[in-house]
Tab-separated table of C-alpha atoms in Angstrom:
chain	number	residue	atom	x	y	z
A	1	UNK	CA	78.556	30.405	132.300
A	2	UNK	CA	76.589	33.464	131.962
A	3	UNK	CA	78.159	35.072	135.061
A	4	UNK	CA	81.984	34.154	133.627
A	5	UNK	CA	80.904	35.503	129.867
A	6	UNK	CA	79.705	38.881	131.566
A	7	UNK	CA	83.001	39.160	133.949
A	8	UNK	CA	84.811	38.663	130.708
A	9	UNK	CA	83.072	41.658	129.267
A	10	UNK	CA	83.494	43.851	132.401
A	11	UNK	CA	87.483	43.357	132.197
A	12	UNK	CA	87.424	44.169	128.437
A	13	UNK	CA	85.691	46.956	128.396
A	14	UNK	CA	87.743	48.249	131.718
A	15	UNK	CA	90.782	47.345	129.359
A	16	UNK	CA	89.333	49.537	126.666
A	17	UNK	CA	88.708	52.735	128.937
A	18	UNK	CA	92.533	52.218	130.384
A	19	UNK	CA	93.865	52.189	126.799
A	20	UNK	CA	91.997	55.220	125.881
A	21	UNK	CA	93.455	56.299	128.747
A	22	UNK	CA	96.569	55.865	128.088
A	23	UNK	CA	95.837	57.407	124.226
A	24	UNK	CA	94.067	60.452	126.269
A	25	UNK	CA	97.300	60.981	127.964
A	26	UNK	CA	99.680	60.557	124.886
A	27	UNK	CA	97.785	63.151	123.269
A	28	UNK	CA	97.512	65.565	126.226
A	29	UNK	CA	101.673	65.436	126.523
A	30	UNK	CA	101.761	66.075	122.606
A	31	UNK	CA	99.703	69.693	123.105
A	32	UNK	CA	101.781	70.662	125.890
A	33	UNK	CA	104.605	69.565	123.679
A	34	UNK	CA	103.263	72.129	120.688
A	35	UNK	CA	102.818	74.409	122.915
A	36	UNK	CA	106.574	74.584	124.349
A	37	UNK	CA	105.437	73.937	127.831
A	38	UNK	CA	107.386	70.491	128.372
A	39	UNK	CA	109.201	70.115	125.341
A	40	UNK	CA	112.677	71.254	124.565
A	41	UNK	CA	111.859	73.329	121.409
A	42	UNK	CA	108.461	73.560	121.903
A	43	UNK	CA	106.739	72.112	118.182
A	44	UNK	CA	109.631	72.668	116.826
A	45	UNK	CA	112.050	69.321	115.695
A	46	UNK	CA	115.171	69.252	117.188
A	47	UNK	CA	114.684	73.016	118.538
A	48	UNK	CA	114.541	74.081	115.044
A	49	UNK	CA	111.190	75.843	113.770
A	50	UNK	CA	111.014	75.893	110.553
A	51	UNK	CA	108.356	78.478	109.465
A	52	UNK	CA	107.228	76.235	106.540
A	53	UNK	CA	105.892	73.729	108.422
A	54	UNK	CA	103.707	76.029	110.788
A	55	UNK	CA	102.017	77.481	107.764
A	56	UNK	CA	104.265	80.727	106.148
A	57	UNK	CA	104.153	80.601	102.796
A	58	UNK	CA	107.207	82.380	100.803
A	59	UNK	CA	105.073	83.521	97.898
A	60	UNK	CA	105.187	87.142	98.863
A	61	UNK	CA	102.166	87.710	99.296
A	62	UNK	CA	100.100	85.577	102.285
A	63	UNK	CA	100.333	86.724	105.203
A	64	UNK	CA	102.936	84.740	107.372
A	65	UNK	CA	102.510	86.853	110.340
A	66	UNK	CA	100.557	83.842	112.520
A	67	UNK	CA	103.556	81.391	111.903
A	68	UNK	CA	105.822	83.506	112.659
A	69	UNK	CA	104.859	83.889	116.207
A	70	UNK	CA	104.221	80.752	116.879
A	71	UNK	CA	107.862	80.143	115.854
A	72	UNK	CA	108.194	82.837	118.535
A	73	UNK	CA	105.928	81.204	120.887
A	74	UNK	CA	107.642	77.398	120.552
A	75	UNK	CA	111.410	78.804	120.407
A	76	UNK	CA	111.065	81.155	123.182
A	77	UNK	CA	109.437	78.714	125.682
A	78	UNK	CA	111.740	75.838	124.974
A	79	UNK	CA	114.619	75.116	126.668
A	80	UNK	CA	118.274	74.569	125.555
A	81	UNK	CA	119.194	76.699	122.352
A	82	UNK	CA	116.698	76.406	119.839
A	83	UNK	CA	116.360	78.419	116.330
A	84	UNK	CA	113.848	79.936	114.200
A	85	UNK	CA	114.061	79.022	110.722
A	86	UNK	CA	113.056	81.726	107.802
A	87	UNK	CA	113.594	79.528	103.849
A	88	UNK	CA	114.539	80.727	101.514
A	89	UNK	CA	111.220	83.066	99.965
A	90	UNK	CA	109.281	85.630	100.296
A	91	UNK	CA	107.166	85.959	103.064
A	92	UNK	CA	104.899	88.762	104.009
A	93	UNK	CA	104.057	89.160	107.287
A	94	UNK	CA	102.108	92.055	109.736
A	95	UNK	CA	104.182	93.472	113.595
A	96	UNK	CA	105.526	90.573	114.856
A	97	UNK	CA	105.768	91.306	118.889
A	98	UNK	CA	109.094	89.033	120.057
A	99	UNK	CA	108.543	89.304	124.276
A	100	UNK	CA	110.975	87.048	126.665
A	101	UNK	CA	112.360	86.293	128.421
A	102	UNK	CA	112.848	83.252	127.083
A	103	UNK	CA	113.782	79.624	128.902
A	104	UNK	CA	117.011	79.608	126.634
A	105	UNK	CA	118.754	81.099	123.665
A	106	UNK	CA	117.368	81.658	120.549
A	107	UNK	CA	118.670	82.038	116.976
A	108	UNK	CA	116.281	83.704	114.373
A	109	UNK	CA	118.187	82.517	111.099
A	110	UNK	CA	117.580	84.740	108.276
A	111	UNK	CA	118.088	82.813	104.977
A	112	UNK	CA	114.794	84.007	102.857
A	113	UNK	CA	113.148	87.557	102.798
A	114	UNK	CA	110.595	89.048	105.499
A	115	UNK	CA	108.228	91.904	103.808
A	116	UNK	CA	107.252	94.814	105.690
A	117	UNK	CA	103.371	94.647	105.071
A	118	UNK	CA	102.228	97.705	103.456
A	119	UNK	CA	98.785	98.675	105.236
A	120	UNK	CA	99.545	101.071	108.197
A	121	UNK	CA	96.633	100.316	109.746
A	122	UNK	CA	97.883	97.321	111.259
A	123	UNK	CA	100.609	98.567	113.031
A	124	UNK	CA	100.757	100.239	116.816
A	125	UNK	CA	104.239	100.485	116.710
A	126	UNK	CA	106.822	99.347	114.572
A	127	UNK	CA	107.893	96.146	112.524
A	128	UNK	CA	109.826	93.503	113.783
A	129	UNK	CA	109.610	94.030	117.331
A	130	UNK	CA	112.385	92.139	120.386
A	131	UNK	CA	111.974	92.393	124.117
A	132	UNK	CA	113.839	91.453	127.010
A	133	UNK	CA	115.995	88.952	125.492
A	134	UNK	CA	119.462	87.198	126.565
A	135	UNK	CA	121.742	85.457	123.988
A	136	UNK	CA	119.909	86.794	120.968
A	137	UNK	CA	121.382	85.962	117.829
A	138	UNK	CA	119.829	86.884	113.675
A	139	UNK	CA	122.033	86.412	111.530
A	140	UNK	CA	121.981	84.900	108.009
A	141	UNK	CA	122.237	86.201	104.447
A	142	UNK	CA	118.547	87.490	104.177
A	143	UNK	CA	116.953	90.736	103.902
A	144	UNK	CA	114.161	92.575	106.417
A	145	UNK	CA	112.378	94.506	103.577
A	146	UNK	CA	110.712	97.702	105.243
A	147	UNK	CA	108.628	98.024	101.854
A	148	UNK	CA	108.648	102.105	102.724
A	149	UNK	CA	108.731	104.176	98.773
A	150	UNK	CA	105.283	102.956	99.227
A	151	UNK	CA	104.492	105.156	102.541
A	152	UNK	CA	107.382	107.776	102.742
A	153	UNK	CA	105.161	110.093	101.243
A	154	UNK	CA	103.351	109.913	104.625
A	155	UNK	CA	105.856	111.353	106.848
A	156	UNK	CA	105.577	114.341	107.857
A	157	UNK	CA	108.496	115.021	110.426
A	158	UNK	CA	110.048	117.672	108.230
A	159	UNK	CA	107.219	119.989	108.787
A	160	UNK	CA	106.206	119.493	112.371
A	161	UNK	CA	107.705	118.018	115.900
A	162	UNK	CA	104.328	116.266	117.172
A	163	UNK	CA	104.515	113.914	113.834
A	164	UNK	CA	102.845	110.360	113.749
A	165	UNK	CA	106.247	107.983	113.433
A	166	UNK	CA	105.926	105.043	110.931
A	167	UNK	CA	107.026	101.603	111.982
A	168	UNK	CA	110.966	101.293	112.396
A	169	UNK	CA	112.166	97.815	111.071
A	170	UNK	CA	113.249	96.196	113.237
A	171	UNK	CA	113.855	97.098	116.802
A	172	UNK	CA	115.652	95.561	120.194
A	173	UNK	CA	114.559	97.035	123.473
A	174	UNK	CA	116.507	96.000	126.550
A	175	UNK	CA	118.084	92.815	124.818
A	176	UNK	CA	121.260	91.468	126.622
A	177	UNK	CA	124.171	89.758	125.007
A	178	UNK	CA	123.181	89.904	121.093
A	179	UNK	CA	124.454	89.417	118.023
A	180	UNK	CA	122.760	90.799	114.502
A	181	UNK	CA	124.775	89.374	111.509
A	182	UNK	CA	125.346	88.816	107.902
A	183	UNK	CA	121.543	90.268	107.049
A	184	UNK	CA	120.153	92.859	104.899
A	185	UNK	CA	117.861	95.726	105.921
A	186	UNK	CA	116.233	97.277	103.098
A	187	UNK	CA	113.978	100.413	103.114
A	188	UNK	CA	112.385	100.996	106.092
A	189	UNK	CA	109.094	102.853	106.519
A	190	UNK	CA	111.391	105.323	109.525
A	191	UNK	CA	114.775	103.787	111.598
A	192	UNK	CA	115.957	100.357	109.902
A	193	UNK	CA	117.452	99.128	113.103
A	194	UNK	CA	116.892	101.271	116.092
A	195	UNK	CA	118.635	99.596	119.774
A	196	UNK	CA	116.957	100.528	123.520
A	197	UNK	CA	118.221	100.029	126.616
A	198	UNK	CA	120.192	96.594	125.342
A	199	UNK	CA	123.704	95.776	126.763
A	200	UNK	CA	126.917	93.772	124.468
A	201	UNK	CA	124.963	93.498	121.407
A	202	UNK	CA	127.331	93.293	118.267
A	203	UNK	CA	125.879	94.543	114.836
A	204	UNK	CA	128.613	93.005	112.372
A	205	UNK	CA	128.893	92.001	108.747
A	206	UNK	CA	125.299	94.269	108.327
A	207	UNK	CA	124.422	95.867	105.351
A	208	UNK	CA	122.092	98.750	105.652
A	209	UNK	CA	120.455	100.772	101.976
A	210	UNK	CA	117.513	102.863	101.305
A	211	UNK	CA	117.616	105.971	98.776
A	212	UNK	CA	119.835	109.098	99.905
A	213	UNK	CA	116.502	111.083	99.784
A	214	UNK	CA	114.497	108.577	101.640
A	215	UNK	CA	112.577	109.977	105.534
A	216	UNK	CA	114.184	109.133	107.833
A	217	UNK	CA	115.781	106.204	107.831
A	218	UNK	CA	118.461	105.693	109.772
A	219	UNK	CA	120.853	102.899	109.505
A	220	UNK	CA	121.386	102.368	112.845
A	221	UNK	CA	120.064	104.426	115.942
A	222	UNK	CA	120.958	103.599	119.787
A	223	UNK	CA	119.943	104.803	123.250
A	224	UNK	CA	120.659	104.332	126.814
A	225	UNK	CA	122.372	101.298	125.967
A	226	UNK	CA	126.063	99.822	126.792
A	227	UNK	CA	128.505	97.466	125.067
A	228	UNK	CA	127.605	97.996	121.419
A	229	UNK	CA	129.587	97.400	118.742
A	230	UNK	CA	129.218	97.828	115.139
A	231	UNK	CA	131.753	96.552	113.070
A	232	UNK	CA	132.442	95.556	109.191
A	233	UNK	CA	128.654	97.395	108.275
A	234	UNK	CA	128.173	98.743	104.892
A	235	UNK	CA	125.274	101.684	105.204
A	236	UNK	CA	123.729	103.628	102.480
A	237	UNK	CA	120.323	105.542	103.796
A	238	UNK	CA	118.625	108.829	103.215
A	239	UNK	CA	119.425	110.021	107.350
A	240	UNK	CA	122.329	109.148	109.673
A	241	UNK	CA	123.756	105.842	108.670
A	242	UNK	CA	124.481	105.668	112.670
A	243	UNK	CA	123.264	107.972	115.194
A	244	UNK	CA	124.062	107.637	118.779
A	245	UNK	CA	121.651	109.195	121.321
A	246	UNK	CA	121.156	110.169	124.806
A	247	UNK	CA	122.586	107.377	127.470
A	248	UNK	CA	125.040	105.600	125.182
A	249	UNK	CA	128.266	104.589	126.674
A	250	UNK	CA	130.935	102.358	125.377
A	251	UNK	CA	130.043	102.118	121.988
A	252	UNK	CA	133.059	100.890	119.625
A	253	UNK	CA	132.251	101.742	115.554
A	254	UNK	CA	135.420	99.697	113.665
A	255	UNK	CA	135.063	99.193	109.886
A	256	UNK	CA	131.833	100.585	108.713
A	257	UNK	CA	131.126	102.385	105.329
A	258	UNK	CA	128.649	105.134	105.110
A	259	UNK	CA	127.045	106.787	102.497
A	260	UNK	CA	124.292	108.431	100.889
A	261	UNK	CA	123.559	109.821	104.524
A	262	UNK	CA	124.133	111.865	107.058
A	263	UNK	CA	126.662	110.748	108.491
A	264	UNK	CA	128.267	109.241	111.657
A	265	UNK	CA	126.593	110.998	114.480
A	266	UNK	CA	126.109	111.933	117.876
A	267	UNK	CA	122.531	112.807	118.768
A	268	UNK	CA	120.924	114.907	118.270
A	269	UNK	CA	121.485	116.242	121.810
A	270	UNK	CA	119.040	118.220	123.899
A	271	UNK	CA	115.520	117.846	122.312
A	272	UNK	CA	113.897	115.562	124.822
A	273	UNK	CA	114.131	116.130	129.374
A	274	UNK	CA	115.768	114.044	131.550
A	275	UNK	CA	118.263	112.613	128.331
A	276	UNK	CA	121.235	111.213	130.476
A	277	UNK	CA	124.981	111.736	128.896
A	278	UNK	CA	126.934	110.120	126.320
A	279	UNK	CA	130.301	108.980	126.788
A	280	UNK	CA	133.174	106.774	125.474
A	281	UNK	CA	132.509	106.577	121.911
A	282	UNK	CA	135.415	105.051	119.587
A	283	UNK	CA	134.641	105.303	116.083
A	284	UNK	CA	137.756	103.943	114.118
A	285	UNK	CA	138.815	102.503	110.162
A	286	UNK	CA	135.801	103.863	108.755
A	287	UNK	CA	134.795	105.025	104.983
A	288	UNK	CA	132.575	107.988	104.567
A	289	UNK	CA	131.883	108.035	100.733
A	290	UNK	CA	129.292	111.206	99.261
A	291	UNK	CA	127.763	111.839	102.669
A	292	UNK	CA	126.081	115.306	103.359
A	293	UNK	CA	128.229	115.312	106.707
A	294	UNK	CA	130.600	113.384	107.744
A	295	UNK	CA	131.827	113.026	111.574
A	296	UNK	CA	129.239	114.544	113.530
A	297	UNK	CA	127.948	115.736	117.111
A	298	UNK	CA	124.686	117.677	117.067
A	299	UNK	CA	122.107	119.408	119.780
A	300	UNK	CA	119.843	121.807	120.662
A	301	UNK	CA	120.918	125.270	121.130
A	302	UNK	CA	117.847	125.688	123.153
A	303	UNK	CA	118.089	121.874	124.782
A	304	UNK	CA	115.516	120.375	127.232
A	305	UNK	CA	118.627	118.587	128.887
A	306	UNK	CA	121.676	119.048	131.077
A	307	UNK	CA	123.909	116.561	129.813
A	308	UNK	CA	127.334	116.061	128.328
A	309	UNK	CA	128.972	113.940	125.643
A	310	UNK	CA	132.356	113.134	126.370
A	311	UNK	CA	135.017	110.900	125.770
A	312	UNK	CA	134.995	110.486	121.817
A	313	UNK	CA	137.973	109.486	120.108
A	314	UNK	CA	137.814	109.097	116.049
A	315	UNK	CA	140.466	107.860	114.195
A	316	UNK	CA	141.846	106.336	111.084
A	317	UNK	CA	138.425	107.865	108.661
A	318	UNK	CA	139.047	108.695	105.531
A	319	UNK	CA	136.554	110.776	103.280
A	320	UNK	CA	134.978	110.232	100.067
A	321	UNK	CA	134.033	113.723	98.772
A	322	UNK	CA	131.940	114.548	102.002
A	323	UNK	CA	130.174	117.631	103.192
A	324	UNK	CA	130.502	118.937	106.622
A	325	UNK	CA	133.571	116.282	106.754
A	326	UNK	CA	133.954	117.298	110.586
A	327	UNK	CA	131.616	119.348	112.627
A	328	UNK	CA	129.990	119.996	115.901
A	329	UNK	CA	126.868	121.839	115.230
A	330	UNK	CA	125.473	122.877	118.721
A	331	UNK	CA	122.979	125.300	117.198
A	332	UNK	CA	121.153	122.299	115.417
A	333	UNK	CA	117.566	123.078	114.147
A	334	UNK	CA	116.549	120.203	111.885
A	335	UNK	CA	113.983	122.025	109.434
A	336	UNK	CA	114.115	125.202	111.213
A	337	UNK	CA	111.144	123.859	113.000
A	338	UNK	CA	112.704	123.989	116.671
A	339	UNK	CA	113.539	127.291	118.225
A	340	UNK	CA	116.939	128.626	117.157
A	341	UNK	CA	117.980	130.450	120.071
A	342	UNK	CA	118.425	129.845	123.436
A	343	UNK	CA	120.561	128.774	126.658
A	344	UNK	CA	122.561	125.372	125.612
A	345	UNK	CA	122.787	123.149	128.646
A	346	UNK	CA	124.615	120.290	126.664
A	347	UNK	CA	128.058	120.457	127.119
A	348	UNK	CA	131.117	118.569	124.532
A	349	UNK	CA	134.280	118.250	125.507
A	350	UNK	CA	137.539	115.831	125.275
A	351	UNK	CA	136.812	114.414	121.861
A	352	UNK	CA	139.887	113.640	119.497
A	353	UNK	CA	140.202	113.137	116.102
A	354	UNK	CA	143.727	111.518	114.498
A	355	UNK	CA	144.315	111.038	110.816
A	356	UNK	CA	141.022	111.880	109.599
A	357	UNK	CA	142.459	111.840	105.866
A	358	UNK	CA	140.287	112.570	102.335
A	359	UNK	CA	138.046	115.021	100.306
A	360	UNK	CA	135.239	117.342	101.524
A	361	UNK	CA	132.957	118.648	98.924
A	362	UNK	CA	132.222	121.737	100.698
A	363	UNK	CA	135.157	124.213	101.703
A	364	UNK	CA	134.920	124.174	105.693
A	365	UNK	CA	135.976	121.280	105.912
A	366	UNK	CA	135.698	121.246	109.894
A	367	UNK	CA	133.582	123.264	111.543
A	368	UNK	CA	132.837	123.573	115.539
A	369	UNK	CA	129.931	125.426	116.129
A	370	UNK	CA	129.864	125.558	120.025
A	371	UNK	CA	127.990	127.105	122.272
A	372	UNK	CA	128.891	130.681	123.743
A	373	UNK	CA	127.027	129.505	127.015
A	374	UNK	CA	129.040	126.485	127.455
A	375	UNK	CA	131.708	126.211	124.525
A	376	UNK	CA	133.873	122.992	123.732
A	377	UNK	CA	136.882	121.999	125.810
A	378	UNK	CA	139.372	119.629	124.981
A	379	UNK	CA	139.166	119.229	121.254
A	380	UNK	CA	141.624	118.160	119.522
A	381	UNK	CA	142.824	116.843	115.673
A	382	UNK	CA	146.225	115.172	115.345
A	383	UNK	CA	147.028	114.371	111.208
A	384	UNK	CA	143.728	116.071	109.709
A	385	UNK	CA	144.346	116.489	106.212
A	386	UNK	CA	140.471	116.802	104.670
A	387	UNK	CA	140.649	118.990	101.303
A	388	UNK	CA	138.156	120.986	99.567
A	389	UNK	CA	137.579	119.070	96.146
A	390	UNK	CA	136.266	121.762	94.360
A	391	UNK	CA	137.509	124.822	92.485
A	392	UNK	CA	138.615	128.508	93.450
A	393	UNK	CA	137.615	127.871	97.196
A	394	UNK	CA	141.039	127.150	99.494
A	395	UNK	CA	140.145	124.664	102.301
A	396	UNK	CA	139.003	126.476	105.432
A	397	UNK	CA	138.851	124.742	109.259
A	398	UNK	CA	136.104	127.391	111.127
A	399	UNK	CA	135.791	127.300	114.911
A	400	UNK	CA	133.639	129.282	117.564
A	401	UNK	CA	133.706	129.077	121.442
A	402	UNK	CA	135.739	125.299	121.286
A	403	UNK	CA	139.350	125.150	123.070
A	404	UNK	CA	141.496	122.699	120.291
A	405	UNK	CA	144.600	121.782	120.392
A	406	UNK	CA	145.769	121.305	116.564
A	407	UNK	CA	148.315	119.988	114.757
A	408	UNK	CA	150.081	122.179	112.022
A	409	UNK	CA	148.260	120.960	109.385
A	410	UNK	CA	145.413	122.738	110.793
A	411	UNK	CA	147.338	125.225	111.649
A	412	UNK	CA	145.305	127.977	109.954
A	413	UNK	CA	142.128	126.905	112.379
A	414	UNK	CA	141.132	130.156	114.540
A	415	UNK	CA	139.033	129.971	117.346
A	416	UNK	CA	136.646	132.466	118.244
């Protein structure tokens, strides 16, 4: 009888071990799911990562950086389609680094407002930087607020080239097949959006807003990218509404409203070595309101690179009291901190302006200031009717070192 009891005790003991092992296995599996290793969406039920369930607080004061980083780790680590949900509320964050490649497709649903920390010591680079991701979507009716007014006074770039760059708000690096839609970008510390080495990205129905005197708050800047479309977007900032940098190709800008700001610009070109050409740029059906420039191509006369800007087409653009509505400036020298003379290495050719109408706040509605070393060529103007809105001066078109074909509406255009 004693032997039987011992055997029974051993059996119960073994059974307990087996149960414990099974329970432990389930816990391990749960941990793997939380890390995004085996589950479809990591710790995000049904592939939706609600940042409030990861510890984020929408009070505008609590640091929610950790929750937002965890949401990315889970969404990017999950297979299939995964969504990072930013619900209504105000979420304070430091720098966010969202790096791929991801196992599936990621959507960032911005229904609330993200507030960038004003503590510059936290930033090694940008505020929200997304790298090496395919099929990325950023959408919603929320806001990315850079809280720039608290740090704009620390911007010294108007005085020197080697200035410390403040954080850009949203940076897309090496993104393939992306979409940004619906959101508002507000008061960036530096550029609102910077697109670098991206391919096939659509930016639509976006609002970008900052005061007209805010420094270097470009709306959307791009460089070394192809297949970028900006559609039905409203931009009012303290610098270029859109700036198209070196290496940009197959760029489509349609239905954009710009103002205040420095206009829709190609360049500046030639500031750095080894810059690449800009080609196949289309700007159509846009409106510029009280911007300091309209349609602009700018290049440094003392350019450090040999490059070409070509196949550029502007059509159906309305000007409303715009300074320098049409300007090609091959002697661009901002704030007089560059060399104002030199042998230009930038070529501008095959540029067309069609149906450009409205009013200019300066008498010179058209200014083509090209280099005597490399004149602009292949410039055509068809139905360009922009009139000076002031008094006591007639509308003028000034052209230097450019070969222009113009309609009768610009019969006074003379090229030196």
